[in-house]
Short mmCIF file of C-alpha atoms and ligand atoms in Angstrom, two decimals:
data_model
loop_
_atom_site.label_atom_id
_atom_site.label_comp_id
_atom_site.label_asym_id
_atom_site.label_seq_id
_atom_site.Cartn_x
_atom_site.Cartn_y
_atom_site.Cartn_z
CA MET J 1 -31.02 -12.21 -2.68
CA ALA J 2 -27.95 -10.04 -3.79
CA THR J 3 -25.86 -10.62 -6.72
CA GLN J 4 -22.13 -10.90 -5.77
CA SER J 5 -20.68 -7.68 -5.80
CA THR J 6 -18.93 -6.69 -9.20
CA PRO J 7 -17.15 -3.66 -9.97
CA GLN J 8 -18.51 -0.91 -12.36
CA ARG J 9 -15.72 -0.83 -15.02
CA VAL J 10 -15.90 1.73 -17.66
CA GLU J 11 -13.50 0.61 -20.23
CA HIS J 12 -10.09 -1.40 -20.28
CA GLN J 13 -6.91 0.84 -21.48
CA LEU J 14 -4.30 -0.12 -23.57
CA THR J 15 -1.18 0.86 -22.03
CA ASP J 16 2.26 0.06 -21.46
CA LYS J 17 0.97 -2.17 -19.18
CA GLY J 18 -1.33 -4.12 -21.52
CA TYR J 19 -5.49 -3.45 -21.30
CA VAL J 20 -6.02 -2.25 -17.70
CA PRO J 21 -9.31 -1.32 -16.77
CA VAL J 22 -9.94 2.64 -15.96
CA TYR J 23 -12.13 3.63 -13.47
CA THR J 24 -14.25 6.26 -13.03
CA THR J 25 -12.56 8.87 -11.10
CA ALA J 26 -16.59 8.67 -8.82
CA VAL J 27 -16.42 8.92 -5.39
CA VAL J 28 -19.20 6.28 -4.84
CA GLU J 29 -21.45 5.71 -1.94
CA GLN J 30 -20.46 2.37 0.15
CA PRO J 31 -23.41 -0.21 -1.32
CA TRP J 32 -23.51 -1.86 2.00
CA ALA J 33 -27.15 -3.05 1.66
CA SER J 34 -26.03 -4.91 -1.52
CA TYR J 35 -22.83 -6.95 -0.93
CA SER J 36 -23.95 -10.59 -0.52
CA SER J 37 -23.84 -13.37 1.36
CA GLN J 38 -20.95 -14.60 0.26
CA ASP J 39 -19.28 -11.28 0.09
CA HIS J 40 -19.24 -10.84 3.99
CA ALA J 41 -18.13 -14.94 3.84
CA VAL J 42 -14.72 -13.37 1.92
CA TRP J 43 -14.51 -10.86 4.06
CA ALA J 44 -15.02 -12.34 7.60
CA GLN J 45 -12.61 -15.84 5.89
CA LEU J 46 -9.96 -13.32 5.37
CA PHE J 47 -9.90 -11.15 8.46
CA GLU J 48 -9.93 -14.22 10.28
CA ARG J 49 -6.54 -15.68 8.34
CA GLN J 50 -4.37 -12.22 8.20
CA GLN J 51 -5.19 -11.66 12.02
CA GLN J 52 -3.18 -15.20 12.50
CA VAL J 53 -0.43 -14.47 10.19
CA LEU J 54 0.09 -10.84 11.51
CA VAL J 55 0.08 -11.62 14.89
CA GLY J 56 3.94 -12.10 15.46
CA ARG J 57 4.59 -10.60 12.46
CA ALA J 58 3.28 -7.14 12.41
CA SER J 59 4.16 -3.91 13.87
CA ASP J 60 3.25 -2.66 17.02
CA GLU J 61 1.31 0.55 15.73
CA PHE J 62 -0.41 -2.09 12.92
CA LEU J 63 -1.83 -3.90 15.47
CA ALA J 64 -2.83 -1.40 18.29
CA ALA J 65 -4.23 0.88 15.37
CA GLN J 66 -6.20 -1.82 14.39
CA ARG J 67 -7.66 -2.85 17.88
CA ALA J 68 -8.47 0.89 17.97
CA MET J 69 -10.33 0.50 15.01
CA HIS J 70 -12.42 -2.14 16.24
CA MET J 71 -13.38 -3.34 12.76
CA SER J 72 -16.22 -5.79 12.75
CA PRO J 73 -14.41 -9.70 11.43
CA ASP J 74 -17.63 -10.91 10.41
CA ARG J 75 -19.00 -8.63 8.03
CA ILE J 76 -17.69 -6.13 5.60
CA PRO J 77 -17.58 -2.79 7.74
CA LYS J 78 -19.58 0.46 6.87
CA PHE J 79 -17.18 3.40 5.89
CA ASP J 80 -19.89 5.79 7.88
CA ASP J 81 -18.59 4.02 10.82
CA LEU J 82 -14.75 3.65 10.32
CA ASN J 83 -15.37 7.59 9.49
CA ARG J 84 -16.60 8.67 12.74
CA VAL J 85 -13.76 7.02 14.46
CA LEU J 86 -11.06 8.09 12.06
CA ARG J 87 -12.27 11.58 11.72
CA ALA J 88 -12.06 11.95 15.23
CA HIS J 89 -8.31 10.32 15.78
CA THR J 90 -6.74 12.16 12.90
CA GLY J 91 -9.32 13.74 10.23
CA TRP J 92 -9.16 11.06 8.30
CA GLU J 93 -12.18 9.74 6.25
CA LEU J 94 -12.40 6.66 3.55
CA VAL J 95 -14.51 7.89 0.50
CA GLY J 96 -15.85 4.72 -2.36
CA VAL J 97 -14.61 4.40 -5.08
CA GLU J 98 -14.58 1.66 -8.37
CA GLY J 99 -10.99 0.83 -8.42
CA LEU J 100 -7.45 2.54 -9.31
CA LEU J 101 -7.73 6.17 -9.61
CA PRO J 102 -5.32 8.33 -11.97
CA GLU J 103 -2.46 9.03 -10.02
CA LEU J 104 -3.79 13.00 -9.39
CA THR J 105 -7.12 11.90 -8.54
CA PHE J 106 -5.68 9.69 -5.60
CA PHE J 107 -3.38 12.43 -4.42
CA ASP J 108 -5.66 15.15 -4.48
CA HIS J 109 -7.43 12.56 -2.27
CA LEU J 110 -4.74 11.72 0.31
CA ALA J 111 -3.85 16.16 0.03
CA ASN J 112 -7.60 16.63 1.73
CA ARG J 113 -7.10 13.78 4.17
CA ARG J 114 -9.62 11.13 2.42
CA PHE J 115 -8.64 7.68 1.78
CA PRO J 116 -9.78 6.02 -1.89
CA VAL J 117 -11.27 2.70 -0.57
CA THR J 118 -12.28 0.18 -3.70
CA TRP J 119 -16.26 -0.50 -3.16
CA TRP J 120 -16.07 -4.29 -3.74
CA ILE J 121 -14.11 -7.05 -2.59
CA ARG J 122 -12.80 -10.47 -4.20
CA ARG J 123 -15.08 -13.36 -5.61
CA ALA J 124 -13.73 -16.47 -2.84
CA ASP J 125 -12.01 -17.59 -6.07
CA GLN J 126 -9.51 -14.52 -6.09
CA ILE J 127 -9.10 -15.92 -2.12
CA ASP J 128 -4.91 -15.42 -2.49
CA TYR J 129 -4.17 -13.68 -5.38
CA LEU J 130 -6.01 -10.27 -6.92
CA SER J 131 -4.32 -8.01 -9.50
CA GLU J 132 -5.73 -4.52 -8.14
CA PRO J 133 -6.79 -3.47 -5.09
CA ASP J 134 -10.14 -4.17 -3.40
CA LEU J 135 -12.35 -3.61 -0.35
CA PHE J 136 -10.03 -5.74 1.99
CA HIS J 137 -6.50 -4.52 0.69
CA ASP J 138 -7.40 -1.05 1.07
CA LEU J 139 -9.51 -1.61 4.65
CA PHE J 140 -7.58 -3.84 6.30
CA GLY J 141 -4.57 -2.90 4.78
CA HIS J 142 -3.94 1.02 3.91
CA VAL J 143 -6.81 2.20 6.85
CA PRO J 144 -5.92 0.85 10.40
CA LEU J 145 -2.37 2.94 9.95
CA LEU J 146 -4.28 6.35 9.15
CA MET J 147 -5.09 6.32 12.93
CA ASN J 148 -1.41 6.73 13.95
CA PRO J 149 -1.27 10.34 14.17
CA VAL J 150 2.49 10.21 12.69
CA PHE J 151 1.87 8.12 9.55
CA ALA J 152 -1.13 10.15 8.91
CA ASP J 153 0.31 13.17 8.24
CA TYR J 154 2.97 11.26 6.60
CA MET J 155 0.42 10.14 4.15
CA GLN J 156 -1.23 13.22 3.82
CA ALA J 157 2.40 14.84 3.05
CA TYR J 158 2.66 11.95 0.26
CA GLY J 159 -0.12 13.36 -1.38
CA ARG J 160 0.71 16.90 -1.36
CA GLY J 161 3.94 15.40 -2.73
CA GLY J 162 2.29 13.81 -5.35
CA VAL J 163 0.39 16.96 -6.38
CA LYS J 164 3.31 19.01 -6.99
CA ALA J 165 5.78 16.17 -8.73
CA HIS J 166 2.34 15.57 -11.43
CA GLY J 167 3.31 19.27 -11.88
CA ILE J 168 7.25 18.96 -12.23
CA ASN J 169 7.80 15.62 -14.99
CA PRO J 170 6.85 12.32 -15.36
CA GLU J 171 9.95 10.71 -13.82
CA ALA J 172 9.44 12.77 -11.02
CA LEU J 173 6.33 10.19 -10.37
CA VAL J 174 7.91 7.87 -11.06
CA HIS J 175 10.72 7.75 -8.31
CA LEU J 176 8.00 9.64 -5.65
CA THR J 177 5.53 5.81 -6.37
CA ARG J 178 8.65 4.10 -5.50
CA LEU J 179 9.02 5.81 -2.62
CA TYR J 180 5.12 5.04 -1.73
CA TRP J 181 5.86 0.86 -2.68
CA TYR J 182 8.47 0.49 -0.54
CA THR J 183 6.86 2.23 2.47
CA VAL J 184 3.65 2.42 1.85
CA GLU J 185 2.90 -0.88 0.00
CA PHE J 186 6.05 -3.41 1.10
CA GLY J 187 7.53 -1.35 4.06
CA LEU J 188 9.00 -3.05 7.24
CA ILE J 189 10.16 -1.37 9.93
CA ARG J 190 12.49 -2.40 12.92
CA GLN J 191 11.48 -3.37 16.80
CA ALA J 192 13.55 -4.09 19.63
CA ASP J 193 12.21 -7.74 18.99
CA GLY J 194 12.56 -7.97 15.23
CA LEU J 195 11.28 -6.61 12.19
CA ARG J 196 7.89 -6.30 11.46
CA ILE J 197 5.65 -5.25 9.23
CA TYR J 198 3.71 -1.74 8.07
CA GLY J 199 2.99 -2.14 4.28
CA SER J 200 -0.33 -2.71 3.26
CA GLY J 201 0.28 -4.69 0.34
CA ILE J 202 2.29 -7.08 3.18
CA VAL J 203 -0.52 -6.75 5.59
CA SER J 204 -2.87 -7.99 2.95
CA SER J 205 -1.26 -11.17 1.66
CA LYS J 206 -1.07 -14.11 4.00
CA SER J 207 1.55 -15.13 1.91
CA GLU J 208 3.78 -12.59 1.59
CA SER J 209 3.63 -12.07 5.38
CA ILE J 210 5.50 -14.51 6.24
CA HIS J 211 7.57 -14.74 2.93
CA CYS J 212 8.97 -11.47 3.93
CA LEU J 213 10.32 -11.86 7.33
CA GLU J 214 11.14 -15.67 7.73
CA SER J 215 12.37 -16.51 3.47
CA ASN J 216 15.71 -15.84 3.03
CA ALA J 217 15.55 -15.36 -0.46
CA PRO J 218 14.78 -11.20 -0.58
CA ASN J 219 17.09 -8.62 0.33
CA ARG J 220 16.03 -6.73 3.48
CA ILE J 221 17.24 -3.36 4.01
CA GLY J 222 17.65 -0.15 5.56
CA PHE J 223 15.91 2.78 5.07
CA ASP J 224 17.85 5.47 2.53
CA LEU J 225 14.99 7.83 0.77
CA GLU J 226 16.93 8.02 -2.53
CA ARG J 227 17.95 4.69 -2.46
CA ILE J 228 14.69 3.73 -2.80
CA MET J 229 13.80 6.46 -4.98
CA ARG J 230 16.03 4.51 -7.63
CA THR J 231 14.88 1.22 -7.38
CA ARG J 232 12.60 -0.41 -9.71
CA TYR J 233 10.11 -2.88 -7.53
CA ARG J 234 8.02 -6.40 -9.05
CA ILE J 235 4.04 -5.97 -9.68
CA ASP J 236 3.54 -9.33 -9.99
CA THR J 237 5.86 -11.27 -7.70
CA PHE J 238 7.15 -10.94 -4.37
CA GLN J 239 9.81 -7.92 -3.63
CA LYS J 240 13.15 -8.76 -3.80
CA THR J 241 13.94 -5.88 -1.35
CA TYR J 242 12.26 -4.70 1.79
CA PHE J 243 13.34 -1.86 3.06
CA VAL J 244 13.31 -1.27 7.05
CA ILE J 245 12.55 2.24 8.72
CA ASP J 246 13.68 2.13 12.55
CA SER J 247 10.20 4.81 13.22
CA PHE J 248 7.25 6.27 11.88
CA GLU J 249 9.11 9.90 12.53
CA GLN J 250 12.15 9.08 10.75
CA LEU J 251 10.12 8.53 7.39
CA MET J 252 8.31 11.83 8.42
CA GLN J 253 11.61 13.34 8.61
CA ALA J 254 13.41 12.15 5.45
CA THR J 255 10.94 12.96 3.53
CA THR J 256 9.75 16.46 5.08
CA PRO J 257 12.74 18.49 2.72
CA ASP J 258 11.58 20.27 -0.71
CA PHE J 259 12.16 17.03 -3.19
CA THR J 260 13.07 19.24 -6.15
CA PRO J 261 16.24 19.05 -5.59
CA ILE J 262 16.12 15.24 -4.89
CA TYR J 263 14.39 15.28 -8.56
CA GLU J 264 16.87 16.71 -10.52
CA ARG J 265 19.69 14.73 -8.53
CA LEU J 266 17.69 11.37 -8.98
CA ALA J 267 17.45 12.40 -13.15
CA ARG J 268 20.84 12.20 -13.35
CA GLN J 269 21.37 8.91 -12.21
CA ASP J 270 20.14 5.05 -13.10
CA SER J 271 17.57 3.32 -11.38
CA ILE J 272 18.99 0.40 -9.85
CA PRO J 273 17.21 -3.24 -9.98
CA ALA J 274 15.63 -4.15 -7.54
CA GLY J 275 17.42 -7.30 -6.43
CA GLU J 276 20.41 -5.19 -6.12
CA VAL J 277 22.47 -5.24 -2.90
CA LEU J 278 24.70 -1.43 -3.20
CA PRO J 279 28.17 -1.49 -1.13
CA ASP J 280 26.30 1.44 1.00
CA ASP J 281 23.59 -0.47 2.17
CA ARG J 282 22.60 -1.28 5.20
CA VAL J 283 22.04 -4.40 4.54
CA PHE J 284 19.94 -6.66 7.33
CA ASN J 285 19.74 -9.66 4.83
CA ARG J 286 21.49 -10.68 1.37
CA GLY J 287 19.01 -12.66 0.00
CA THR J 288 19.49 -15.65 -2.09
CA GLY J 289 17.89 -14.09 -4.65
CA GLU J 290 15.74 -18.10 -4.75
CA GLY J 291 12.99 -18.03 -6.89
CA TRP J 292 13.19 -14.84 -8.78
CA LEU J 293 12.27 -13.94 -12.21
CA ALA J 294 14.83 -12.32 -14.60
CA ASP J 295 12.78 -9.71 -15.73
CA GLY J 296 9.97 -7.80 -14.95
CA ASP J 297 10.71 -5.29 -12.83
CA VAL J 298 8.99 -2.22 -13.04
C1 H4B D 301 1.13 6.21 -6.36
C2 H4B D 301 0.76 5.91 -7.59
O1 H4B D 301 -0.20 6.40 -8.77
C3 H4B D 301 -0.57 4.26 -6.90
O2 H4B D 301 -0.07 3.85 -8.28
C4 H4B D 301 -2.12 4.67 -7.04
C5 H4B D 301 -2.68 4.83 -8.20
N1 H4B D 301 -3.86 4.51 -8.55
C6 H4B D 301 -4.63 4.52 -7.33
N2 H4B D 301 -5.99 4.70 -7.38
C7 H4B D 301 -6.59 3.93 -6.09
N3 H4B D 301 -7.80 3.98 -5.81
N4 H4B D 301 -5.53 3.15 -5.09
C8 H4B D 301 -4.33 3.34 -5.36
O3 H4B D 301 -3.84 2.66 -4.28
C9 H4B D 301 -3.64 4.02 -6.71
N5 H4B D 301 -2.49 3.95 -6.15
N1 LIG D 302 8.53 16.36 0.47
C1 LIG D 302 8.22 16.71 -0.41
C2 LIG D 302 6.77 15.84 -0.42
C3 LIG D 302 6.78 13.88 0.49
C4 LIG D 302 6.46 14.16 1.73
C5 LIG D 302 6.21 12.93 2.09
C6 LIG D 302 6.55 12.26 1.19
C7 LIG D 302 6.68 11.89 0.22
C8 LIG D 302 7.01 13.35 -0.33
C9 LIG D 302 8.31 17.40 -1.62
O1 LIG D 302 8.83 17.95 -1.29
O2 LIG D 302 7.96 16.97 -2.70
FE1 FE2 D 303 -2.25 -0.40 -1.12
#
């Protein structure tokens, strides 16, 4: 009987966020044969639950991409099977990793159309909350949209931008990471029939899939590149603000220009607290702020 899959943590490193696990940057084969029956059961339970929550909440593009991937709901998919489909559609491929990677390693993967997917899945007692990306977050949350040609291009361009920003200065990376956070992880998109989810951090969370669209607590504000790059975010609670794009084409066009002058301009401006609404914001919802914690913005 295979044991519960556990990540091979290399060590813990003391950072400004306290002790964080540091993983090897190595690409690892997916140990598919060693997944336990509990691992597959956790996948099936999360997949089934999220499928139900996302009807009427996930964007049309996300649902179409997910259908095209033919991911099995009842056991952990094989990276090799998904790679055959993904490569044929947009040239992307999944690579197995132990967990969070150093930023430059992460960006370099994206720049080469490789998406790093954590090989282990959370335990049954972590179903509702996990502090770091596991296989379910990466595979169910991030992988489907890599089937969408425009979003696939955006993700590669983002990776190239990350490598570039890493060579500029740490502040540029902070500004760029916020863009990732408020689009790839927690982005909303406007459809004719209402706001919908495309961010991976949301689609892999039952509670946030409901909260982000239906609670009055958070702000919902129209996409504005530099506004987003100035805005701090939360890593331990629901987002205080969600940003809304009109289309992936809008996202692609907004991020095509050279960011170098943008980083220079942003360096002279203050960051914006996660829950703030500015006079020029295109406000879809002005949040009540109910349940917000006072501090903790990153
Ligand atoms: C974009 C930003 O650097 C972000 O924190 C990166 C860092 N390293 C990562 N490493 C992995 N494996 N997966 C991720 O999503 C990220 N995110
Ligand atoms: N155009 C950005 C790179 C980028 C592309 C797509 C998304 C985010 C950033 C730059 O010059 O740095
Ligand atoms: Fe993620």
